[in-house]
Coordinates of C-alpha atoms and ligand atoms in Angstrom, one line a residue:
M1172 CA 34.8 -2.5 1.5
S1173 CA 32.7 -3.9 4.3
K1174 CA 31.6 -7.6 4.2
T1175 CA 28.5 -8.5 2.4
F1176 CA 25.4 -8.6 4.5
F1177 CA 24.0 -12.0 3.4
I1178 CA 20.4 -12.6 4.3
T1179 CA 18.2 -15.5 3.3
T1180 CA 14.7 -16.6 4.0
A1181 CA 13.4 -20.1 4.5
I1182 CA 12.8 -21.5 1.1
D1183 CA 9.1 -22.2 0.7
Y1184 CA 7.5 -25.6 0.2
T1185 CA 6.0 -25.9 -3.2
N1186 CA 3.3 -28.3 -2.1
G1187 CA 0.7 -25.5 -1.7
A1188 CA 0.0 -21.9 -2.6
P1189 CA 1.7 -19.1 -0.7
H1190 CA -0.1 -17.5 2.3
I1191 CA 0.4 -14.4 4.4
G1192 CA 3.0 -16.2 6.6
H1193 CA 5.2 -16.7 3.6
A1194 CA 4.5 -13.1 2.5
Y1195 CA 5.4 -11.7 5.9
E1196 CA 8.8 -13.5 6.0
K1197 CA 9.7 -12.1 2.5
V1198 CA 8.6 -8.5 3.3
L1199 CA 10.4 -8.5 6.6
T1200 CA 13.6 -9.7 4.9
D1201 CA 13.2 -7.2 2.1
A1202 CA 12.9 -4.4 4.6
I1203 CA 16.0 -5.5 6.5
A1204 CA 18.0 -5.8 3.2
H1205 CA 16.9 -2.3 2.1
H1206 CA 18.0 -0.9 5.4
R1207 CA 21.5 -2.4 4.9
R1208 CA 21.7 -1.0 1.4
L1209 CA 20.7 2.4 2.7
R1210 CA 23.7 2.2 5.0
G1211 CA 25.9 1.5 2.0
E1212 CA 26.6 -2.1 3.0
P1213 CA 26.8 -4.6 0.1
V1214 CA 23.8 -6.9 0.4
F1215 CA 23.1 -10.4 -0.9
F1216 CA 19.5 -11.3 -0.3
M1217 CA 18.5 -14.9 -1.3
T1218 CA 15.2 -16.6 -1.3
G1219 CA 13.7 -19.5 -3.2
V1220 CA 11.7 -22.7 -3.2
D1221 CA 12.0 -26.1 -1.6
Q1222 CA 10.8 -28.4 -4.4
H1223 CA 11.7 -32.0 -3.5
G1224 CA 10.3 -34.5 -1.0
Q1225 CA 7.5 -37.0 -0.3
K1226 CA 4.7 -34.5 0.1
V1227 CA 5.4 -32.9 -3.2
Q1228 CA 5.6 -36.4 -4.9
Q1229 CA 2.2 -37.2 -3.3
S1230 CA 0.5 -33.9 -4.3
A1231 CA 1.7 -34.3 -7.9
A1232 CA 0.5 -37.9 -8.0
K1233 CA -2.9 -36.8 -6.7
Q1234 CA -3.2 -34.4 -9.7
G1235 CA -1.9 -37.1 -12.0
I1236 CA 1.1 -35.0 -13.1
E1237 CA 4.9 -35.3 -12.9
P1238 CA 6.4 -33.7 -9.8
A1239 CA 8.5 -31.4 -12.0
E1240 CA 5.4 -30.0 -13.6
F1241 CA 3.7 -29.7 -10.3
V1242 CA 6.5 -27.7 -8.6
A1243 CA 6.9 -25.5 -11.7
G1244 CA 3.3 -24.4 -11.3
I1245 CA 3.5 -23.6 -7.6
T1246 CA 6.9 -22.0 -8.1
E1247 CA 5.3 -19.6 -10.5
L1248 CA 2.8 -18.5 -7.9
F1249 CA 5.6 -17.6 -5.5
V1250 CA 7.6 -15.8 -8.1
A1251 CA 4.5 -13.8 -9.2
L1252 CA 3.8 -12.9 -5.5
W1253 CA 7.3 -11.7 -4.8
K1254 CA 7.0 -9.4 -7.8
K1255 CA 3.6 -8.2 -6.8
L1256 CA 5.0 -7.4 -3.3
D1257 CA 8.2 -5.8 -4.8
I1258 CA 10.6 -8.1 -3.0
R1259 CA 14.1 -7.2 -4.3
Y1260 CA 16.1 -10.4 -3.9
D1261 CA 19.5 -10.9 -5.4
A1262 CA 19.5 -14.6 -5.9
W1263 CA 16.8 -17.3 -6.4
A1264 CA 17.3 -20.8 -4.9
A1265 CA 15.2 -23.4 -6.5
T1266 CA 16.3 -26.9 -5.3
V1267 CA 15.6 -28.7 -8.6
E1268 CA 18.4 -26.8 -10.3
D1269 CA 21.5 -28.7 -11.3
L1270 CA 23.9 -26.4 -9.6
H1271 CA 22.2 -27.2 -6.3
K1272 CA 22.1 -30.9 -7.0
H1273 CA 25.8 -31.0 -7.7
C1274 CA 26.6 -29.1 -4.6
V1275 CA 24.5 -31.3 -2.4
Q1276 CA 26.0 -34.4 -3.9
G1277 CA 29.4 -33.0 -3.3
M1278 CA 28.5 -32.4 0.4
L1279 CA 27.1 -35.9 0.7
Q1280 CA 30.1 -37.5 -0.9
R1281 CA 32.5 -35.6 1.3
L1282 CA 30.6 -36.4 4.5
W1283 CA 30.5 -40.0 3.5
D1284 CA 34.2 -40.2 2.6
E1285 CA 35.0 -38.6 6.0
G1286 CA 32.9 -41.2 7.9
K1287 CA 30.2 -38.9 9.1
F1288 CA 27.4 -41.2 7.9
Y1289 CA 26.7 -44.8 8.6
K1290 CA 24.2 -47.4 7.3
A1291 CA 21.6 -49.0 9.6
T1292 CA 18.3 -50.8 9.6
Q1293 CA 15.3 -49.3 11.3
S1294 CA 11.9 -50.8 11.7
G1295 CA 8.8 -49.3 13.2
H1296 CA 5.8 -47.0 12.7
Y1297 CA 6.3 -44.5 10.0
S1298 CA 4.2 -41.3 9.3
V1299 CA 3.8 -40.9 5.5
R1300 CA 2.6 -37.3 5.9
Q1301 CA 5.5 -36.2 8.1
E1302 CA 8.0 -38.5 6.4
Q1303 CA 9.4 -39.7 9.7
F1304 CA 9.6 -42.8 11.9
L1305 CA 7.5 -42.3 15.0
T1306 CA 8.5 -43.2 18.6
E1307 CA 6.4 -44.0 21.6
K1308 CA 6.5 -40.3 22.6
E1309 CA 4.4 -39.5 19.6
R1310 CA 1.5 -41.6 20.8
G1311 CA -1.5 -39.7 22.1
P1312 CA -3.1 -40.2 25.5
D1313 CA -5.3 -42.9 23.9
G1314 CA -2.2 -44.8 22.8
E1315 CA -2.8 -44.1 19.2
F1316 CA -0.9 -41.9 16.8
G1317 CA -3.0 -38.7 16.3
P1318 CA -4.5 -37.5 13.0
E1319 CA -1.6 -35.0 12.7
W1320 CA 0.6 -37.9 11.5
G1321 CA -1.8 -38.9 8.7
E1322 CA -1.4 -42.5 7.5
V1323 CA 0.9 -44.5 9.8
V1324 CA 2.4 -47.7 8.4
L1325 CA 4.8 -50.3 9.8
I1326 CA 8.0 -50.5 7.8
E1327 CA 11.5 -51.9 8.0
E1328 CA 14.1 -50.0 6.1
E1329 CA 17.8 -49.7 5.6
N1330 CA 19.0 -46.1 5.5
Y1331 CA 22.0 -43.8 5.9
Y1332 CA 22.4 -41.9 9.1
F1333 CA 24.2 -38.7 9.9
K1334 CA 26.1 -38.7 13.2
L1335 CA 24.3 -35.8 14.9
A1336 CA 24.4 -36.7 18.6
E1337 CA 28.2 -36.7 18.9
H1338 CA 28.1 -32.9 18.2
R1339 CA 25.6 -32.2 21.0
Q1340 CA 28.2 -30.7 23.4
W1341 CA 29.8 -28.6 20.7
L1342 CA 26.5 -27.1 19.9
L1343 CA 25.6 -26.4 23.5
D1344 CA 29.0 -24.6 23.9
L1345 CA 28.5 -22.7 20.7
I1346 CA 25.1 -21.4 21.9
D1347 CA 26.5 -20.3 25.2
Q1348 CA 29.6 -18.7 23.7
R1349 CA 27.6 -16.7 21.2
S1350 CA 25.3 -15.5 23.9
A1351 CA 28.2 -14.6 26.2
A1352 CA 29.8 -12.7 23.4
G1353 CA 26.6 -10.6 23.0
N1354 CA 26.1 -12.1 19.5
P1355 CA 23.4 -14.6 20.1
L1356 CA 23.1 -17.5 17.7
V1357 CA 19.3 -17.0 17.7
V1358 CA 17.5 -13.7 17.5
P1359 CA 15.3 -12.5 19.3
D1360 CA 17.2 -13.9 22.3
F1361 CA 14.2 -15.3 24.1
R1362 CA 14.3 -18.1 21.6
V1363 CA 17.9 -19.1 22.6
A1364 CA 16.6 -21.0 25.6
E1365 CA 14.1 -22.9 23.3
L1366 CA 16.9 -24.0 21.1
R1367 CA 19.2 -24.9 24.0
N1368 CA 16.5 -27.1 25.6
A1369 CA 16.0 -28.9 22.3
V1370 CA 19.7 -29.5 22.0
E1371 CA 19.9 -30.8 25.6
K1372 CA 17.4 -33.5 24.6
L1373 CA 19.3 -34.5 21.4
A1374 CA 19.9 -38.2 21.6
G1375 CA 19.6 -39.9 18.2
D1376 CA 21.2 -39.4 14.8
L1377 CA 19.5 -38.1 11.7
C1378 CA 18.3 -40.4 8.9
I1379 CA 19.4 -38.6 5.7
S1380 CA 18.3 -41.0 3.1
R1381 CA 15.0 -42.4 1.6
P1382 CA 15.0 -45.5 -0.4
K1383 CA 14.0 -44.9 -4.0
S1384 CA 11.3 -47.6 -3.7
R1385 CA 9.2 -45.0 -1.8
L1386 CA 10.6 -41.7 -2.8
T1387 CA 12.2 -40.8 -6.2
W1388 CA 11.6 -37.1 -6.1
G1389 CA 14.8 -36.1 -4.5
I1390 CA 18.6 -35.8 -5.0
E1391 CA 20.4 -39.2 -5.4
L1392 CA 23.0 -40.2 -2.9
P1393 CA 26.2 -40.1 -5.0
F1394 CA 27.6 -43.2 -3.1
D1395 CA 24.4 -45.3 -3.3
R1396 CA 22.0 -44.7 -6.3
D1397 CA 19.2 -46.7 -4.6
F1398 CA 18.6 -43.8 -2.3
V1399 CA 17.7 -40.1 -2.5
T1400 CA 18.5 -37.7 0.3
Y1401 CA 16.1 -36.5 3.0
V1402 CA 14.3 -33.3 2.0
W1403 CA 15.7 -31.3 4.9
F1404 CA 19.3 -32.2 4.0
D1405 CA 18.6 -31.1 0.5
A1406 CA 16.7 -27.9 1.4
L1407 CA 19.0 -26.6 4.1
S1408 CA 21.9 -26.8 1.7
N1409 CA 20.4 -24.2 -0.5
Y1410 CA 21.9 -21.5 1.8
I1411 CA 25.4 -22.4 0.6
S1412 CA 24.9 -24.1 -2.7
F1413 CA 23.4 -20.9 -4.3
A1414 CA 26.0 -18.7 -2.6
G1415 CA 28.9 -20.2 -4.3
Y1416 CA 29.9 -23.1 -2.0
D1417 CA 31.6 -26.2 -3.2
A1418 CA 32.4 -29.1 -0.9
A1419 CA 35.2 -30.5 -3.1
P1420 CA 38.6 -30.4 -1.3
G1421 CA 40.6 -27.4 -2.6
A1422 CA 37.7 -25.7 -4.3
D1423 CA 37.9 -21.9 -4.6
L1424 CA 35.6 -20.5 -2.0
S1425 CA 36.6 -16.8 -2.2
L1426 CA 33.2 -15.6 -3.6
F1427 CA 31.4 -17.8 -1.1
K1428 CA 33.5 -16.5 1.8
S1429 CA 32.9 -12.9 0.8
R1430 CA 29.2 -13.5 1.6
W1431 CA 29.2 -16.0 4.4
P1432 CA 28.1 -16.2 7.2
A1433 CA 24.4 -15.5 6.6
V1434 CA 21.5 -14.3 8.7
H1435 CA 18.7 -16.9 8.0
V1436 CA 15.2 -15.5 8.4
I1437 CA 12.9 -18.4 9.5
G1438 CA 9.7 -19.0 11.3
K1439 CA 9.6 -20.4 14.8
D1440 CA 8.4 -23.8 13.7
I1441 CA 11.6 -24.6 11.8
L1442 CA 14.1 -23.5 14.4
A1443 CA 14.5 -26.8 16.3
P1444 CA 15.4 -29.2 15.0
P1445 CA 16.0 -28.3 11.3
H1446 CA 17.9 -25.0 11.4
G1447 CA 19.1 -24.9 15.0
I1448 CA 20.3 -28.5 15.1
Y1449 CA 20.6 -30.3 11.7
W1450 CA 21.9 -27.3 9.8
L1451 CA 24.4 -26.1 12.3
I1452 CA 25.8 -29.6 12.8
M1453 CA 25.9 -30.2 9.0
L1454 CA 28.0 -27.0 8.7
H1455 CA 30.2 -28.0 11.6
A1456 CA 30.7 -31.5 10.1
L1457 CA 31.7 -29.9 6.8
G1458 CA 34.5 -28.0 8.6
F1459 CA 32.8 -24.6 9.1
T1460 CA 34.4 -22.9 12.1
D1461 CA 32.5 -21.5 15.0
E1462 CA 33.0 -18.0 13.5
E1463 CA 31.4 -19.2 10.3
M1464 CA 28.1 -20.2 12.0
P1465 CA 25.1 -18.3 10.8
T1466 CA 22.6 -16.2 12.8
L1467 CA 19.1 -17.4 13.0
L1468 CA 16.5 -14.7 13.0
V1469 CA 13.3 -16.3 14.1
H1470 CA 10.0 -14.6 13.5
G1471 CA 6.6 -15.6 15.0
W1472 CA 3.4 -16.6 13.2
W1473 CA 0.4 -14.8 11.8
N1474 CA -2.7 -16.5 13.2
I1475 CA -6.3 -16.0 12.4
A1476 CA -8.4 -15.1 15.5
G1477 CA -5.9 -17.0 17.6
A1478 CA -6.0 -20.1 15.5
K1479 CA -3.3 -21.5 13.1
M1480 CA -4.0 -20.9 9.4
S1481 CA -4.8 -24.2 7.8
K1482 CA -6.4 -25.7 4.8
S1483 CA -8.7 -27.8 7.0
L1484 CA -10.0 -24.7 8.9
G1485 CA -10.3 -22.9 5.5
N1486 CA -8.9 -19.7 7.0
I1487 CA -5.9 -19.2 4.8
V1488 CA -5.3 -15.6 3.8
D1489 CA -4.1 -15.2 0.2
P1490 CA -1.6 -12.4 0.1
S1491 CA -2.1 -11.9 -3.6
E1492 CA -5.8 -11.2 -3.1
L1493 CA -4.9 -8.8 -0.3
V1494 CA -2.8 -6.8 -2.7
D1495 CA -5.6 -6.8 -5.3
R1496 CA -8.0 -5.6 -2.7
Y1497 CA -6.0 -3.1 -0.7
G1498 CA -2.9 -2.4 -2.7
R1499 CA 0.8 -3.3 -2.2
A1500 CA 1.5 -0.4 0.2
A1501 CA -1.3 -1.3 2.6
T1502 CA -0.3 -5.0 2.6
R1503 CA 3.4 -4.4 3.2
Y1504 CA 2.7 -1.7 5.8
Y1505 CA 0.3 -3.9 7.7
L1506 CA 2.6 -7.0 7.7
L1507 CA 5.5 -4.9 8.9
S1508 CA 3.8 -2.7 11.5
D1509 CA 1.3 -5.0 13.2
I1510 CA 3.7 -7.6 14.4
A1511 CA 6.8 -7.5 16.7
T1512 CA 9.6 -9.5 15.3
G1513 CA 9.7 -12.8 17.0
R1514 CA 6.2 -12.6 18.4
D1515 CA 2.9 -13.9 16.9
A1516 CA 0.2 -11.7 15.7
D1517 CA -3.4 -12.0 14.7
F1518 CA -4.3 -11.1 11.1
S1519 CA -7.3 -8.9 10.6
N1520 CA -8.7 -7.0 7.6
E1521 CA -10.1 -4.4 10.0
R1522 CA -6.7 -3.7 11.5
L1523 CA -5.1 -3.5 8.1
E1524 CA -7.7 -1.0 7.0
Q1525 CA -7.5 1.0 10.2
R1526 CA -3.6 1.2 10.3
Y1527 CA -3.5 2.2 6.6
N1528 CA -6.2 4.8 6.9
T1529 CA -4.9 6.3 10.2
E1530 CA -1.2 6.2 9.7
L1531 CA -0.6 6.4 5.9
A1532 CA -3.7 8.1 4.5
N1533 CA -4.5 10.5 7.3
S1534 CA -1.1 11.2 9.0
L1535 CA 1.6 10.8 6.4
G1536 CA -0.3 11.3 3.2
N1537 CA -2.1 14.3 4.5
L1538 CA 1.1 15.8 5.9
L1539 CA 2.8 15.5 2.5
N1540 CA -0.2 16.9 0.7
R1541 CA -0.8 19.9 2.9
T1542 CA 2.9 20.8 3.1
L1543 CA 3.2 20.9 -0.7
N1544 CA -0.1 22.6 -1.1
M1545 CA 0.8 25.4 1.4
A1546 CA 4.2 25.8 -0.1
K1547 CA 2.7 26.1 -3.5
R1548 CA 0.0 28.6 -2.4
Y1549 CA 2.1 30.8 -0.3
R1550 CA 5.6 30.6 -1.9
S1551 CA 5.1 29.1 -5.4
G1552 CA 6.7 26.0 -4.0
V1553 CA 10.1 27.7 -3.4
L1554 CA 11.7 27.1 0.0
K1555 CA 13.9 29.4 2.0
K1556 CA 16.5 27.5 4.0
S1557 CA 16.0 28.2 7.7
D1558 CA 16.9 26.9 11.1
S1559 CA 14.3 24.6 12.4
P1560 CA 12.9 23.7 15.8
L1561 CA 12.2 20.2 14.5
A1562 CA 15.8 19.3 13.5
E1563 CA 16.9 17.8 16.7
F1564 CA 13.8 15.7 17.2
V1565 CA 13.9 14.4 13.7
Q1566 CA 17.6 13.4 14.0
E1567 CA 16.9 11.7 17.3
K1568 CA 14.1 9.6 15.8
T1569 CA 16.2 8.8 12.8
K1570 CA 18.8 7.3 15.1
A1571 CA 16.1 5.4 16.9
W1572 CA 14.8 4.1 13.6
D1573 CA 18.3 3.0 12.5
S1574 CA 19.0 1.1 15.8
A1575 CA 15.6 -0.6 15.6
M1576 CA 16.2 -1.7 12.0
E1577 CA 19.7 -2.9 12.9
A1578 CA 18.1 -5.1 15.6
F1579 CA 15.5 -6.3 13.1
H1580 CA 12.7 -4.6 15.1
V1581 CA 10.9 -3.2 12.1
Q1582 CA 7.7 -2.4 14.0
T1583 CA 9.7 -0.2 16.4
A1584 CA 11.4 1.5 13.5
I1585 CA 8.1 2.3 11.9
E1586 CA 6.9 3.8 15.3
A1587 CA 10.0 6.1 15.3
L1588 CA 9.2 7.2 11.7
M1589 CA 5.5 7.8 12.6
E1590 CA 6.5 9.9 15.6
I1591 CA 8.2 12.3 13.2
V1592 CA 5.0 12.4 11.2
I1593 CA 2.9 13.0 14.2
R1594 CA 5.2 15.7 15.5
C1595 CA 5.1 17.4 12.1
N1596 CA 1.3 17.4 12.0
A1597 CA 1.2 18.8 15.5
Y1598 CA 3.6 21.5 14.4
V1599 CA 1.3 22.5 11.6
E1600 CA -1.5 22.9 14.1
E1601 CA 0.7 24.9 16.5
T1602 CA 2.1 27.3 13.9
A1603 CA -1.0 27.6 11.8
P1604 CA 0.7 28.6 8.5
W1605 CA -2.5 29.8 7.0
K1606 CA -2.6 32.5 9.7
L1607 CA 1.2 33.3 9.2
A1608 CA 0.5 33.7 5.5
K1609 CA -1.9 36.6 6.2
D1610 CA 0.7 38.6 8.2
P1611 CA 3.7 40.0 6.3
A1612 CA 5.5 40.4 9.6
Q1613 CA 5.5 36.6 9.9
A1614 CA 7.1 35.9 6.6
D1615 CA 10.3 34.4 8.1
K1616 CA 8.3 32.3 10.4
L1617 CA 6.3 30.9 7.5
D1618 CA 9.5 30.1 5.6
E1619 CA 10.8 28.3 8.7
V1620 CA 7.6 26.2 9.0
L1621 CA 7.6 25.3 5.3
Y1622 CA 11.3 24.4 5.3
S1623 CA 11.0 22.4 8.5
L1624 CA 8.1 20.3 7.1
S1625 CA 9.6 19.7 3.7
E1626 CA 13.0 18.7 5.2
S1627 CA 11.3 16.4 7.7
L1628 CA 9.3 14.8 4.9
R1629 CA 12.5 14.3 2.8
I1630 CA 14.1 12.4 5.7
V1631 CA 10.9 10.5 6.4
S1632 CA 10.9 9.4 2.8
I1633 CA 14.3 7.8 3.2
L1634 CA 13.2 6.1 6.4
L1635 CA 10.1 4.8 4.6
L1636 CA 12.1 3.2 1.8
P1637 CA 12.6 -0.3 3.4
I1638 CA 8.9 -0.4 4.2
L1639 CA 7.4 1.0 1.1
P1640 CA 10.1 1.5 -1.6
E1641 CA 7.7 2.7 -4.3
E1642 CA 5.9 5.3 -2.2
S1643 CA 9.3 6.4 -0.7
N1644 CA 10.5 7.3 -4.2
A1645 CA 7.2 8.9 -5.0
M1646 CA 7.5 11.2 -2.0
R1647 CA 11.0 12.3 -3.1
A1648 CA 9.7 12.9 -6.6
Q1649 CA 7.0 15.2 -5.2
L1650 CA 9.5 17.0 -3.0
N1651 CA 11.6 17.3 -6.2
W1652 CA 14.7 16.1 -4.3
S1653 CA 16.9 14.0 -6.5
G1654 CA 19.6 13.2 -4.0
E1655 CA 20.5 9.5 -3.2
P1656 CA 18.3 7.9 -0.6
T1657 CA 21.0 6.8 1.8
L1658 CA 21.3 6.8 5.6
A1659 CA 24.0 9.5 5.3
N1660 CA 21.5 11.7 3.5
T1661 CA 19.1 11.6 6.4
A1662 CA 21.4 14.4 7.9
W1663 CA 19.3 17.5 8.5
G1664 CA 19.4 20.4 6.1
L1665 CA 20.1 18.8 2.7
L1666 CA 17.2 20.7 0.9
P1667 CA 19.1 23.7 -0.4
D1668 CA 18.1 27.3 -0.2
A1669 CA 15.6 28.2 -3.0
H1670 CA 14.7 24.6 -3.5
Q1671 CA 11.7 24.2 -5.8
L1672 CA 9.2 21.7 -4.5
G1673 CA 7.2 19.6 -6.9
D1674 CA 3.4 19.3 -7.2
P1675 CA 1.3 17.4 -4.7
V1676 CA -0.3 14.1 -5.9
P1677 CA -2.3 12.1 -3.4
L1678 CA -0.1 9.2 -2.3
F1679 CA -2.2 7.1 0.0
P1680 CA -5.9 7.2 -1.0
R1681 CA -8.1 6.2 1.8
I1682 CA -9.5 2.7 1.9
E1683 CA -13.2 3.1 1.9
V1684 CA -14.7 0.8 4.5
P1685 CA -18.4 0.1 3.9
A1686 CA -20.4 1.3 6.9
Ligands
MSP1451 N1 10.5 -25.6 3.1 C1 10.6 -25.4 4.5 C2 11.8 -24.5 4.8 C3 13.1 -25.0 4.3 S1 14.4 -23.8 4.7 C4 15.7 -24.6 4.2 C5 9.4 -24.8 5.1 N2 8.5 -24.2 4.1 S2 7.1 -23.6 4.5 O1 6.6 -23.2 3.2 O2 6.3 -24.5 5.3 O3 7.4 -22.3 5.3 C6 8.2 -21.3 4.8 C7 8.4 -20.2 5.9 O4 7.1 -19.6 6.2 C8 8.9 -20.8 7.2 O5 9.9 -19.9 7.7 C9 7.7 -20.8 8.1 O6 8.1 -20.7 9.5 C10 7.0 -19.6 7.6 N3 5.6 -19.7 8.0 C11 4.7 -20.6 7.7 N4 3.5 -20.3 8.2 C12 3.6 -19.1 8.9 C13 2.7 -18.3 9.5 N5 1.4 -18.6 9.7 N6 3.2 -17.1 9.9 C14 4.5 -16.6 9.7 N7 5.3 -17.4 9.1 C15 5.0 -18.7 8.8 O7 9.2 -24.7 6.3

């Protein structure tokens, strides 16, 4: 049995409603997980919500409700959205759960017992919004702390610190070793340098506590009940707490080890320092070996007309509304096809409409429909197994699709799939089955064309599964092929002789765009 492919997404903050950035990350991960399942690999896909911290406490207070009630409401929005987008995750990590709290406390206790923390006093300017002390570097050209820091107050505080800086060289070596071994710690590899530069600059340690006098909505330090732990320490730990980890010496870690290490899917904003520095060093301090370090798959951002989505700009795109307006297929397809993994992209309704209408409604939907219609009209939907001039091309593109998916380049994989569709449509024009049907001498040729198209569509349906699972199944239902959708079953020629095709049902109705 091969090792479980363990893939997680960043757990989403529950201090605001989900937007298309959140939706993209989930759809991307869902597609990658489906691809691994198609290959027959055991998959464990975990996602969830990050529910503690100062911002949540403040948002709840503003609404005059308890933080627990506040996060429960926002969590519901996320859960409903993942259902609406058909995200098939295997485990749900919600950081208010007891299992998580116990695990995090176990980790904290162990690191404390092993001398990895120390207590110290810090005084200075503190940003309430960003929950961090500010240094001189953070002052703007006018000498003031900019509006991005929100309210800045002078405080003096005792806290616990995690010895980060002493692991700097270890982390630099790890980054270099993983790159040299062709297994970069950060994917796509153009982000490796970004992390390396951040690690080079690593000087201080990490404050991992907050006094309860200003933050109660968090996990208590087991060795000092006057403090809760810093939200990043809490949140990052979800990747192991919900996967069966236990920091207690001698704990049974067999289930956990069958999953670990993970691929963490995160946005570029949380690579350095949280995942690329804090998290890796936390794992290292807990005794995880270099071989047990995760891989960080870092995606780019969806922007709106080149600008960041933000509440203040009022340009936040609600993915749930998008699904209501255009459907799930159009939404998933757009989010996966119009961005290259790792790069940023600009969101636009026009591009969504255009890609859906051109690629799904016109190219793929039409190909399926005309193939089934012609087969029905000329052969009562019964195929004759024949050699095909398309076989080699389809197999080549299937391989390209698989390699692209393996490298997490979903956009490139979709291009390979669409090349098959485009080739098939051109083949229909070249062979003109409606003319062949009029000439009894061309009966074999007509059978060859109908088999080639149906078999190509069967394979395309499997390649489409990670992108649009529901439509992929619907395609196979129309083709009346009940075999398993697996990568092995993308081999050419699995539609048997005398196969009876099903009835055509329009699959991708056009989005009508008002003129
Ligand atoms: N709660 C932290 C993550 C903790 S992981 C242990 C967090 N939450 S978030 O809600 O702000 O962001 C969740 C994910 O969405 C992050 O990976 C983030 O990079 C991603 N995105 C947020 N805005 C985005 C876009 N505009 N576009 C694409 N992804 C973006 O960070």
